[in-house]
XYZ file of C-alpha atoms in Angstrom:
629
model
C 125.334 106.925 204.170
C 128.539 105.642 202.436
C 127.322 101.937 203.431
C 123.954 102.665 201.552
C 125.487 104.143 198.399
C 127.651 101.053 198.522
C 124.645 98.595 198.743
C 122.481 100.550 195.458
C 125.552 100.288 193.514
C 125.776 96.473 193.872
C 121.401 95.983 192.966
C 121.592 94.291 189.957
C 119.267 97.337 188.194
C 122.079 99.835 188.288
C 125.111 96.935 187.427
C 122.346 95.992 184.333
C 121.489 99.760 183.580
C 125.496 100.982 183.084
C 126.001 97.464 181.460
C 123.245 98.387 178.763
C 124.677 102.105 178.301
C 128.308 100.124 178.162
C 126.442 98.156 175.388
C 125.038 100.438 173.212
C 128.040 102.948 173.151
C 130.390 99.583 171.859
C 127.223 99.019 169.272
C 127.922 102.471 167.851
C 131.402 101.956 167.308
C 130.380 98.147 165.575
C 127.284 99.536 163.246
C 129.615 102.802 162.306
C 132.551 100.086 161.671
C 130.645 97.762 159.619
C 128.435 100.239 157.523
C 129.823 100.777 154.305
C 131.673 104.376 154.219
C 129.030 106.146 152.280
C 126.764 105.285 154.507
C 128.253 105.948 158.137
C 125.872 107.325 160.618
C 128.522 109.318 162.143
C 130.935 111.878 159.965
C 135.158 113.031 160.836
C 136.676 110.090 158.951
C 137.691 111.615 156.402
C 138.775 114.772 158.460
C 141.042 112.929 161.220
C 142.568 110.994 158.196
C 143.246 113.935 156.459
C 145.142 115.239 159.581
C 146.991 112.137 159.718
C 148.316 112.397 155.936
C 149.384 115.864 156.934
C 151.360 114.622 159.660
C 153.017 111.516 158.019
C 153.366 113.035 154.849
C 157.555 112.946 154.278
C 159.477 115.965 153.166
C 161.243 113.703 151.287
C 162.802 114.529 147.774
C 161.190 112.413 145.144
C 164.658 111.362 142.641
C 162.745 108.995 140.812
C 159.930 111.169 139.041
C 159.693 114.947 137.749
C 156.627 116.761 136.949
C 156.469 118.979 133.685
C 154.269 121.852 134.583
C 152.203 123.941 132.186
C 152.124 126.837 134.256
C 150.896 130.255 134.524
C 154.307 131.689 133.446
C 155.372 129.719 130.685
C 151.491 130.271 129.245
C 152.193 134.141 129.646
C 155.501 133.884 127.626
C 154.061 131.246 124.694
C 150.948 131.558 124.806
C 147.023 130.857 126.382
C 146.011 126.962 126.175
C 145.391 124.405 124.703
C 148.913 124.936 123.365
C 149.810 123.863 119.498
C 150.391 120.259 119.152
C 153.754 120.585 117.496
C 154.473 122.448 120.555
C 153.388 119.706 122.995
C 155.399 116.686 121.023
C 158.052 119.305 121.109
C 158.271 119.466 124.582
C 157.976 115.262 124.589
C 160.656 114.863 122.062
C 163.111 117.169 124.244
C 162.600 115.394 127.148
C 162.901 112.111 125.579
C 166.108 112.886 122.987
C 167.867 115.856 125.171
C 167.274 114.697 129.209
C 167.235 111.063 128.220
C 163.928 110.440 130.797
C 162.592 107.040 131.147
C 158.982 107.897 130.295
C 156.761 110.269 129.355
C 152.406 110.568 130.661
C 150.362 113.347 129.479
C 147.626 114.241 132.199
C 145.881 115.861 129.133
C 143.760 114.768 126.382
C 143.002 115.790 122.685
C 139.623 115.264 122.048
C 140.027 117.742 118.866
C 142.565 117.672 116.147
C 144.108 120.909 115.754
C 147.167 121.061 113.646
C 147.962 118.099 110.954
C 151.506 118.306 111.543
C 151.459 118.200 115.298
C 149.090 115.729 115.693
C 150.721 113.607 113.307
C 153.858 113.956 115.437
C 152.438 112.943 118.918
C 150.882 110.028 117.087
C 154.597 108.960 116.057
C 155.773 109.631 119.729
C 152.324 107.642 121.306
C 152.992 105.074 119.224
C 156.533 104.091 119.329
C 158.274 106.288 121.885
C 157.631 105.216 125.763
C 154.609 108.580 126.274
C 151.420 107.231 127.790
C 148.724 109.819 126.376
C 145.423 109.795 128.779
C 141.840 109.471 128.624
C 139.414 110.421 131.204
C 136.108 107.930 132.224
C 133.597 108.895 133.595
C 131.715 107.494 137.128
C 128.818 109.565 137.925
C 126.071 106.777 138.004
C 122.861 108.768 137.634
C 123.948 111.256 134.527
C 121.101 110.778 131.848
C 123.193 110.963 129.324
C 126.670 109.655 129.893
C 129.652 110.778 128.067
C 131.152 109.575 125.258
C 133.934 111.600 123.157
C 136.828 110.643 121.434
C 137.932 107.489 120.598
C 138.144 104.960 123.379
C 141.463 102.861 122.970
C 143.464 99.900 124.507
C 142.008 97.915 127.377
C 142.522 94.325 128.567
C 139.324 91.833 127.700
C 137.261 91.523 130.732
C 136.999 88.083 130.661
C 140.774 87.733 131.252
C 140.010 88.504 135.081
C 138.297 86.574 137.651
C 134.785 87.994 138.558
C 136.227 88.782 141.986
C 138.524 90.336 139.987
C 136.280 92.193 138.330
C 133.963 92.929 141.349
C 136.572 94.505 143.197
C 137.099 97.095 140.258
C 135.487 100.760 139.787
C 132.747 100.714 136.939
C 132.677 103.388 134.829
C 129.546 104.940 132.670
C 131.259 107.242 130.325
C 134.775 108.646 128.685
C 136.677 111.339 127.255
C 139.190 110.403 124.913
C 141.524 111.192 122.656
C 140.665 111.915 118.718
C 140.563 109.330 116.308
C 144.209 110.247 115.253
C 146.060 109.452 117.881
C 144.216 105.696 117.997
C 147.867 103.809 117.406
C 149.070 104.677 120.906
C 150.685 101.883 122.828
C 149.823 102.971 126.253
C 147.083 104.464 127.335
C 145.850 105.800 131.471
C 143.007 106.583 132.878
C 142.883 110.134 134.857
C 139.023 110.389 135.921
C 138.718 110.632 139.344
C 135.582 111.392 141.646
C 136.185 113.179 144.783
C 134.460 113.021 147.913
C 131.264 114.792 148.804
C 133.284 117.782 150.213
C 135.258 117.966 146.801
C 138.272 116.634 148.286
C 139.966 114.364 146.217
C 141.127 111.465 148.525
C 140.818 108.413 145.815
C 141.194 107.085 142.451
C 140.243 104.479 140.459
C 143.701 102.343 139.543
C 141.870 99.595 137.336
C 138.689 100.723 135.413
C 136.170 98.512 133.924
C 133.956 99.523 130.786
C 132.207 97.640 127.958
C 134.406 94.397 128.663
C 137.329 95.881 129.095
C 139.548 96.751 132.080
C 141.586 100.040 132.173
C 144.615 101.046 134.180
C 145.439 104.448 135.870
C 147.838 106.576 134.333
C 150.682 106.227 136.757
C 150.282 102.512 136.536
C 150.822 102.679 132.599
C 153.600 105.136 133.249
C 155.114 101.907 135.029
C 154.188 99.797 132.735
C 155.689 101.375 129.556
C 158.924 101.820 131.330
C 159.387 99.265 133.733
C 160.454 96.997 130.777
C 157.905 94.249 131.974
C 154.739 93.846 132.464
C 153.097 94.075 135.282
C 150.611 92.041 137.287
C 147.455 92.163 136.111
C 145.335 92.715 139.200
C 147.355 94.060 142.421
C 148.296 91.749 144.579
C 147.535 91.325 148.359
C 150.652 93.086 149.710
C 149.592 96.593 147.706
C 147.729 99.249 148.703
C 145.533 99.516 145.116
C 144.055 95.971 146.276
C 142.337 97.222 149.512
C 139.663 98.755 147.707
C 136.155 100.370 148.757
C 132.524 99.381 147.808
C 133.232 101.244 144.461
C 136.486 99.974 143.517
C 138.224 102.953 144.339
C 141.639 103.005 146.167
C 142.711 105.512 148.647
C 145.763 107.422 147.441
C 148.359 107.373 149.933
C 149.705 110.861 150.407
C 153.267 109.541 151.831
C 155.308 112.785 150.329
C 154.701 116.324 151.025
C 154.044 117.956 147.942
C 157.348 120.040 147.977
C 158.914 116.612 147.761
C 158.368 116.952 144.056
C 160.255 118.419 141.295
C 158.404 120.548 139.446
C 160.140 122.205 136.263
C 158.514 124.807 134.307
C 157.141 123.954 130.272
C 159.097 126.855 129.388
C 162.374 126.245 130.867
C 162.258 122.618 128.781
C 161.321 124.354 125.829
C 164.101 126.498 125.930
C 166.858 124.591 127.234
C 167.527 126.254 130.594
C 166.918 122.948 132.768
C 169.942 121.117 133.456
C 170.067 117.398 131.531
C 170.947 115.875 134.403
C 168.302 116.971 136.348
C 165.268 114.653 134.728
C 167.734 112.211 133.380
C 166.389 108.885 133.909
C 163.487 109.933 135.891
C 159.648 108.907 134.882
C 157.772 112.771 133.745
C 154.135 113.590 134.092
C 153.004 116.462 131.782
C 150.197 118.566 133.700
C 149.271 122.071 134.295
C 149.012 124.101 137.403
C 147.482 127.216 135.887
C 144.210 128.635 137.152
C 143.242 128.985 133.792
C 143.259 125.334 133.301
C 141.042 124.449 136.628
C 142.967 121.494 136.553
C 143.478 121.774 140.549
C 141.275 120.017 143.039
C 141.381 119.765 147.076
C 143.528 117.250 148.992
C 144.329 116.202 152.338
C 147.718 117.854 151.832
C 146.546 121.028 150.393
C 142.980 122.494 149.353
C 144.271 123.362 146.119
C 146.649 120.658 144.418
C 147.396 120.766 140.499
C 145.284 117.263 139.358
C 149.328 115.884 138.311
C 150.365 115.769 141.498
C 148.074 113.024 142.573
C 149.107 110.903 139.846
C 152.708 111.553 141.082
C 151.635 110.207 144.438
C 150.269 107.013 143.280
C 153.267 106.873 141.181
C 155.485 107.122 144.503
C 153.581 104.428 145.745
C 153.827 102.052 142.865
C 157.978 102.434 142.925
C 157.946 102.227 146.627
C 156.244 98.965 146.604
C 158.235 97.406 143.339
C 161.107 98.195 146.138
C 159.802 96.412 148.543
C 157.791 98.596 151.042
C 154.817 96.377 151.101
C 150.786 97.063 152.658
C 150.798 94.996 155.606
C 147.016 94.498 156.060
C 145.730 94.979 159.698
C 142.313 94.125 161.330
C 141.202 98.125 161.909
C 137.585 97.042 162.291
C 138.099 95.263 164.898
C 141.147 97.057 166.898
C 139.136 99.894 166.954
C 136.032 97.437 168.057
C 138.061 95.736 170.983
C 139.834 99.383 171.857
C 135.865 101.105 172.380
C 134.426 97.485 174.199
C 137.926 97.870 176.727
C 136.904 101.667 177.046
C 133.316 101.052 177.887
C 134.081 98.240 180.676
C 136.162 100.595 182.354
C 133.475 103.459 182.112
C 131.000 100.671 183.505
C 133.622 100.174 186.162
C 134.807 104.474 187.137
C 131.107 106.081 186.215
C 129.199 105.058 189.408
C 132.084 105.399 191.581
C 134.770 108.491 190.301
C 133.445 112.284 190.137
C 132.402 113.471 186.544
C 136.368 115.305 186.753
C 137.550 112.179 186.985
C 135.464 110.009 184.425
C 135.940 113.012 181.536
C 139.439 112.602 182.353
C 139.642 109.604 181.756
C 137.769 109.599 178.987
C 139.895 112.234 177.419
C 142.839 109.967 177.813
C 140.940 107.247 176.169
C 140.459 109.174 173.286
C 143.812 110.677 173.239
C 145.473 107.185 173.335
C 143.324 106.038 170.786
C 144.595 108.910 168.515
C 147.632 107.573 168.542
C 146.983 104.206 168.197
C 144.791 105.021 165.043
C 147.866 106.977 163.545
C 149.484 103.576 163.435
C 146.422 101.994 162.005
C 145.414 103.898 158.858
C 148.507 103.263 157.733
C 147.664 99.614 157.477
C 143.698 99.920 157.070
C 142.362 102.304 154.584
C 138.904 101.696 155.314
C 138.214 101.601 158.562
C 136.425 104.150 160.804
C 139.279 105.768 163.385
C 136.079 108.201 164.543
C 134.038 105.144 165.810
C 135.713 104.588 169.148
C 135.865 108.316 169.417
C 131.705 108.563 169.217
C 132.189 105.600 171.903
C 133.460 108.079 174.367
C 130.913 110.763 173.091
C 128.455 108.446 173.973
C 129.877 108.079 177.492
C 130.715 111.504 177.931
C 127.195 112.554 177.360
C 125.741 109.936 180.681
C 128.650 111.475 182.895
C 128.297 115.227 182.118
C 125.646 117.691 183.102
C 122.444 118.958 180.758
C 123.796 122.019 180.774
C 126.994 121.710 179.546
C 125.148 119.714 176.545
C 123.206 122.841 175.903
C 126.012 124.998 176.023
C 127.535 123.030 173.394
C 124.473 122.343 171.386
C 123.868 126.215 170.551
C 128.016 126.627 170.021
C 127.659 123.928 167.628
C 124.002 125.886 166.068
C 126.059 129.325 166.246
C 128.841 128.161 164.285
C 127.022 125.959 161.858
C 125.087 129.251 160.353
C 127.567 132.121 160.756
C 130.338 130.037 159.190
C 129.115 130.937 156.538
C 128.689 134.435 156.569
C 131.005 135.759 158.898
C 135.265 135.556 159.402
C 136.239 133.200 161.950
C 137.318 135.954 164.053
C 133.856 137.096 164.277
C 132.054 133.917 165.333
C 134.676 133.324 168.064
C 133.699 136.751 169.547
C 130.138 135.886 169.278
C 130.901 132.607 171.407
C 132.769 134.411 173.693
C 129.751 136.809 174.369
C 127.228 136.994 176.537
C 123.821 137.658 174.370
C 121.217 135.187 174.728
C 120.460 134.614 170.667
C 122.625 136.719 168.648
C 120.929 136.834 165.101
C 117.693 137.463 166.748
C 117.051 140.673 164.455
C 118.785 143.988 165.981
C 119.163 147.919 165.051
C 123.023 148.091 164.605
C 124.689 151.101 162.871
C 126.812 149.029 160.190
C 127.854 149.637 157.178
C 127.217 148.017 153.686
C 129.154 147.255 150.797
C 127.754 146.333 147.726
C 130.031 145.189 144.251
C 129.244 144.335 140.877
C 131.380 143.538 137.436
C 130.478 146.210 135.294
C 128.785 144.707 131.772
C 128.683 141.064 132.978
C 126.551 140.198 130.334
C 129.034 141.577 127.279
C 131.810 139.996 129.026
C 130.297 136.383 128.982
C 127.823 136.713 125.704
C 131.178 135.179 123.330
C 132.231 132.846 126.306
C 131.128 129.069 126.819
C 129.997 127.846 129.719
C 132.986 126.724 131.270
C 134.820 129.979 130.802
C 132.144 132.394 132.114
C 131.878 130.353 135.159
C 135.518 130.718 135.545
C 135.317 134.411 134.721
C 132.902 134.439 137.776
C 134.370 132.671 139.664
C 137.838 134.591 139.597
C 136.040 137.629 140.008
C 133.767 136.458 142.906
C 137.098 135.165 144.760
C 138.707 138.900 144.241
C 135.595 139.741 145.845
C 134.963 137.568 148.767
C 138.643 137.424 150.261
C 139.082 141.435 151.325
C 135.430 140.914 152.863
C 136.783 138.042 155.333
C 139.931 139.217 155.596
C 138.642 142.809 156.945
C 135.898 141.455 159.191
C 133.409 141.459 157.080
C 129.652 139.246 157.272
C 129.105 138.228 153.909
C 125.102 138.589 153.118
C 124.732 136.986 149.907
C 126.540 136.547 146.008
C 124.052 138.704 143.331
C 125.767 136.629 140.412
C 128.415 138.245 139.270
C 128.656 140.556 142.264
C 128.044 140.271 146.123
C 126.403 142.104 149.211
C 128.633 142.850 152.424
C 128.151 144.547 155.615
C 129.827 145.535 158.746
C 128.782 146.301 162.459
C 126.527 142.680 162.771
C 125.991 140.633 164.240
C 128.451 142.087 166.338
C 129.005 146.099 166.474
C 132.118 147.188 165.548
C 133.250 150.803 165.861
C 135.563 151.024 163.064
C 132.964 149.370 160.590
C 133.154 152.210 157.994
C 136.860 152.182 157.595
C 137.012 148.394 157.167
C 134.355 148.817 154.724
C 136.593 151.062 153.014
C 139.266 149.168 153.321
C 137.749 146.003 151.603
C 136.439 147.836 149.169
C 140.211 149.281 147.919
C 141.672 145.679 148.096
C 139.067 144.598 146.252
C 139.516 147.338 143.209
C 143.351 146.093 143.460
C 142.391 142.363 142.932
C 139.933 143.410 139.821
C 142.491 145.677 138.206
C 145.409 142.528 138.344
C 142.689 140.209 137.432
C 141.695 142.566 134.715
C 145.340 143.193 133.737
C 146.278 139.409 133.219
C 142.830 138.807 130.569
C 144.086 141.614 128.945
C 147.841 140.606 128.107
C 145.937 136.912 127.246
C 143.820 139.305 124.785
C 140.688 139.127 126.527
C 138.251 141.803 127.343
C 139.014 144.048 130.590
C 136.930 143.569 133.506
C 136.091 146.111 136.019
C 133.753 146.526 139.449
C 131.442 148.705 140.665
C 131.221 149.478 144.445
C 128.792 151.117 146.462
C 129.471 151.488 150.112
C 127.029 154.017 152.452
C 126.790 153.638 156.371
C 123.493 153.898 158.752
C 121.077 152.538 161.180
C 119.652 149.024 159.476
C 117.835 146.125 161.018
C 120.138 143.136 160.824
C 119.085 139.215 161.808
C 118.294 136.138 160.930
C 115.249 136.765 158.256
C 113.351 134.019 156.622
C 110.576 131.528 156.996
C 109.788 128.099 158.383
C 111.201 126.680 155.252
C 114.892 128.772 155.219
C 116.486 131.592 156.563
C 118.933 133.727 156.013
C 121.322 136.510 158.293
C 121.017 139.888 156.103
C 120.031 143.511 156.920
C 117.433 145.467 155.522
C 117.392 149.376 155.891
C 117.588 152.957 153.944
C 121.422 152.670 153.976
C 121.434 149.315 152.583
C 119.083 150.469 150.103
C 121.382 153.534 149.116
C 124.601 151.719 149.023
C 122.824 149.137 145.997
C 122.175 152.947 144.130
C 125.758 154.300 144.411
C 126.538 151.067 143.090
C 124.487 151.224 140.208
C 125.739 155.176 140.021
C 129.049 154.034 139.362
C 128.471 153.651 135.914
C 128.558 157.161 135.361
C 131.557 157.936 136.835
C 135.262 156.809 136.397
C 136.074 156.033 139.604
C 135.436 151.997 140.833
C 134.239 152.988 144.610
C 131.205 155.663 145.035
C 130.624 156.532 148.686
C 127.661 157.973 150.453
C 127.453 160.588 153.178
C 126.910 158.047 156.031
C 130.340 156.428 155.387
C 132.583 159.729 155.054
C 131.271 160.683 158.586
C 131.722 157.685 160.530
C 135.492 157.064 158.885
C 138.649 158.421 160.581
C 141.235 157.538 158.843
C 140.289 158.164 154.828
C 140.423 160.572 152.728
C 137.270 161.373 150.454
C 136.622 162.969 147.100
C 133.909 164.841 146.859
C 131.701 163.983 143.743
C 129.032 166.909 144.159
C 125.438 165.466 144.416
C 123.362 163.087 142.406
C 119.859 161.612 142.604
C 119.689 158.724 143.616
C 116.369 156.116 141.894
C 113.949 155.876 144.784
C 115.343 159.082 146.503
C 113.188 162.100 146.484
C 116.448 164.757 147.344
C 119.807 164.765 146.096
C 122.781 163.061 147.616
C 126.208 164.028 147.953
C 128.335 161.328 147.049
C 132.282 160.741 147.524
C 135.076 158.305 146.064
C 138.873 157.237 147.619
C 141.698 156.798 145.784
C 143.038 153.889 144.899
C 146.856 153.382 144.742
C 148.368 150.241 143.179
């Protein structure tokens, strides 16, 4: 028998068969490699990267650079945005007279003047104090009608560069500058950015071109105005900003943690309670971290990040290179190509002879050594795929393991890509862990459903523009949406300006009403602190109307051919959307039907007497809870 096995395993079929599979798993890794990023068949680059930053990212203090932040507290105290001008050169001229800093970027732009006086006075300080003021460009190719505000200023001719020069730099199809008043400025940066299709902001473009000109980033000007020199026109081969992608966009390197950073409060400058020595000497970026500003965009370090703190990383870059910590280019393509082909020959070599134990295991240290090896790399290869040698050993896996555990991880894979977005986390691991055959097959489950508004949506956004009534929603909507997760909850679906929740599905949960309830009172909280900070900024006061009931409702995955959705659909779902449009007769936030006051066992209700409900033909008694700040 063994003697037999032997002899099939040396026929030239089964050497040429695992010699093809050997092939095409290395010819993944090779097309992935060489396929320009956008286009990748496979996704996770940008994920394991991300993980990587995290890890090398240095908790490092950052001496050489302070960051001037506009925040929520020192708007509170002087005032909502966009602050006076005289109050902005203010701030400048104190950190320029009083702390004796080396430099001064604004990662704001006027596009308006407000105030004569003030704008007169930044002019003076843009045009003969070391400030770089900013301007934003714009790189969306396929906008019909590309921006163009302000007055676009300084620039170096185009035809001062090389056309690989120019080849290798991001194009831009719009701006947003400053107004025509501030047009004397000496230095001028570029803070337009695009982020990645998952909104993560992972590079920038450092030189710009538009109409003929070429325009630097604004932590490169920062340099420039106070490095006393000029600086090299187009990066040279030992920096990072030269290792560019198709678009002319370089990867920011993320080397500090973000607490690294010294970040002083607008209103402790203004008023003289920072120390002088503390910025003296350093470089400043003026930017806001205020939600009001939504100035703040997703990193790899953090999926909220004020916008100034990426310019202070590609600051940190630029100083670490001018002292000497060069990018040492390294062949990632093909490491990662020669690392897969080495993998594959010894698959070719173990699969016809080891157990599938023994092949996954060695797989698995494959890809664990080639982890670690692509640690080293990215930090020498910005472009490269590190997932490519890791779909390698997919690819292998997949011919050594049975059908069914490829099923099993095919409907994980289905299971999670739908409730994700519906349910907590918490939820969706349970449903893994269970045995039901197709869990948002449509089922009778006794849950119970939430349903929240903002009371007067309409008057509250009517005298708002665009951009503030979709943060108004937005705010509101995130008061909403975290009790829901955070209390079990399977989100249904946003109305708007309000949303529908529901607990007890797909999984049933005994305690559904009093999590319900329990949402619903964190919510109210959320509203009434949101509500109390538009007030003190002299804005109208917001508040939300809940309707909670509990019953016997049909709950699945609903839809057609074309899209589907998981809701439920039932009487108490139907009566929970009327004591939520009932609320507006009473003055309490949360009206509660019968359903939910019997199932709960640990709330106390408030009777409310009984009401007709629209659609109901009897009366029904309705209840609130108290809500305690």
């Amino acid at each position: 028998m063994r003697h037999a096995f032997g002899i099939f395993l040396r026929t030239p079929a089964k050497t040429y068969l695992w010699s093809v599979i050997a092939a095409l798993a290395v010819s993944l890794c090779a097309v992935n490699q060489w396929l320009p990023e956008s286009q990748r068949l496979f996704t996770g680059d940008n994920w394991l990267r991300d993980h990587y930053a995290q890890l090398r990212a240095k908790d490092l203090p950052e001496e050489r650079l302070a960051l001037i932040d506009i925040d929520d507290h020192s708007i509170s105290v002087l005032g909502a945005t966009p602050w006076p001008r005289e109050r902005i050169a203010d701030l400048i001229e104190k950190l320029i007279a009083d702390f004796n800093v080396r430099g001064v970027a604004l990662d704001i732009y006027f596009e308006k003047q407000q105030d004569t006086v003030g704008d007169q006075r930044l002019a003076v300080l843009a045009a003969h104090g070391p400030v770089v003021l900013a301007q934003a460009f714009d790189f969306h190719k396929n906008k019909t009608t590309p921006a163009r505000n302000g007055q676009l200023i300084g620039g170096v001719p185009a035809a001062t560069f090389s056309q690989t020069d120019l080849a290798h730099m991001a194009q831009a199809t719009g701006f947003i500058a400053n107004h025509a008043g501030l047009g004397d400025a000496r230095y001028i940066g570029n803070i337009g950015f695009v982020p990645d299709q998952d909104g993560t902001l992972r590079r920038i473009p450092v030189q710009t071109r538009f109409d003929n000109k070429v325009y630097d980033a604004l932590s490169r000007v920062l340099l420039q105005c106070c490095s006393g020199r000029k600086t090299d026109k187009v990066f040279g081969s030992n920096s990072r900003f030269s290792d560019v992608d198709e678009n002319g966009f370089a990867r920011v390197d993320y080397s500090r943690t973000l607490a690294s950073y010294e970040v002083v409060p607008a209103l402790s400058v203004l008023q003289g309670t920072t120390p002088l020595e503390s910025l003296h000497g350093k470089y400043i970026i003026i930017g806001s971290s205020s939600l009001s500003l939504a100035d703040r965009v997703p990193t790899p370090l953090l999926s909220s990040t004020s916008g100034f703190l990426v310019h202070a990383q590609a600051l940190t870059t630029m100083l670490d290179e001018e002292e000497g910590q060069h990018y040492v280019k390294w062949p990632g393509r093909w490491i990662a190509l020669l690392f897969s082909a080495l993998t594959a020959g010894i698959a070719v070599f173990m699969f016809p002879r080891f157990s599938a134990l023994a092949n996954t295991l060695m797989l698995g240290v494959a890809s664990a050594v080639w982890m670690v090896l692509a640690y080293l790399v990215v930090d020498h290869d910005m472009w490269f795929s590190p997932v490519s040698p890791l779909v390698t050993n997919f690819f292998l896996l997949a011919v050594a393991v049975p059908f069914g555990w490829q099923t099993a991880q095919r409907k994980s894979r289905r299971l999670l890509g739908t409730l994700q977005q519906y349910v907590a986390k918490a939820v969706v691991q349970e449903l893994l862990r269970s045995d039901l055959k197709d869990p948002l097959a449509p089922r009778q489950l006794h849950v119970t459903t939430l349903i929240a508004d903002m009371e007067g949506y309409t008057s509250q956004v009517e005298n708002l523009s665009m951009e503030e009534a979709a943060n108004l929603t937005r705010e509101f909507l995130e008061c909403l949406t975290a009790p829901v997760l955070e209390k079990g909850g399977t989100l249904d679906k946003y109305t708007g300006d309000g949303l529908v929740a529901f607990w007890g599905a797909p999984l049933p949960v005994e305690n559904h009403a009093d999590l319900a309830l329990d949402a619903a009172i964190e919510i109210v909280r959320n509203v009434r602190k949101l509500s109390q900070l538009y007030e003190q900024q002299g804005r109208k006061k917001i508040r939300v109307r809940i309707g909670i009931e509990s019953g016997i409702a049909i709950a699945g995955d609903f839809g057609s051919s074309f899209r589907s959705i998981y809701t439920a659909v039932g009487d108490s779902v139907n009566t929970a959307s009327r004591l939520e449009d009932a609320a507006r007769h009473f003055p309490h936030d949360i009206i509660i039907g019968k359903g939910t006051v019997e199932s709960s066992t640990r709330h106390v209700f408030q009777p409310l007497g009984e009401r007709l409900l629209k659609g109901k033909e009897k009366p029904t008694t309705i209840y609130t809870v108290e809500v305690m700040l």
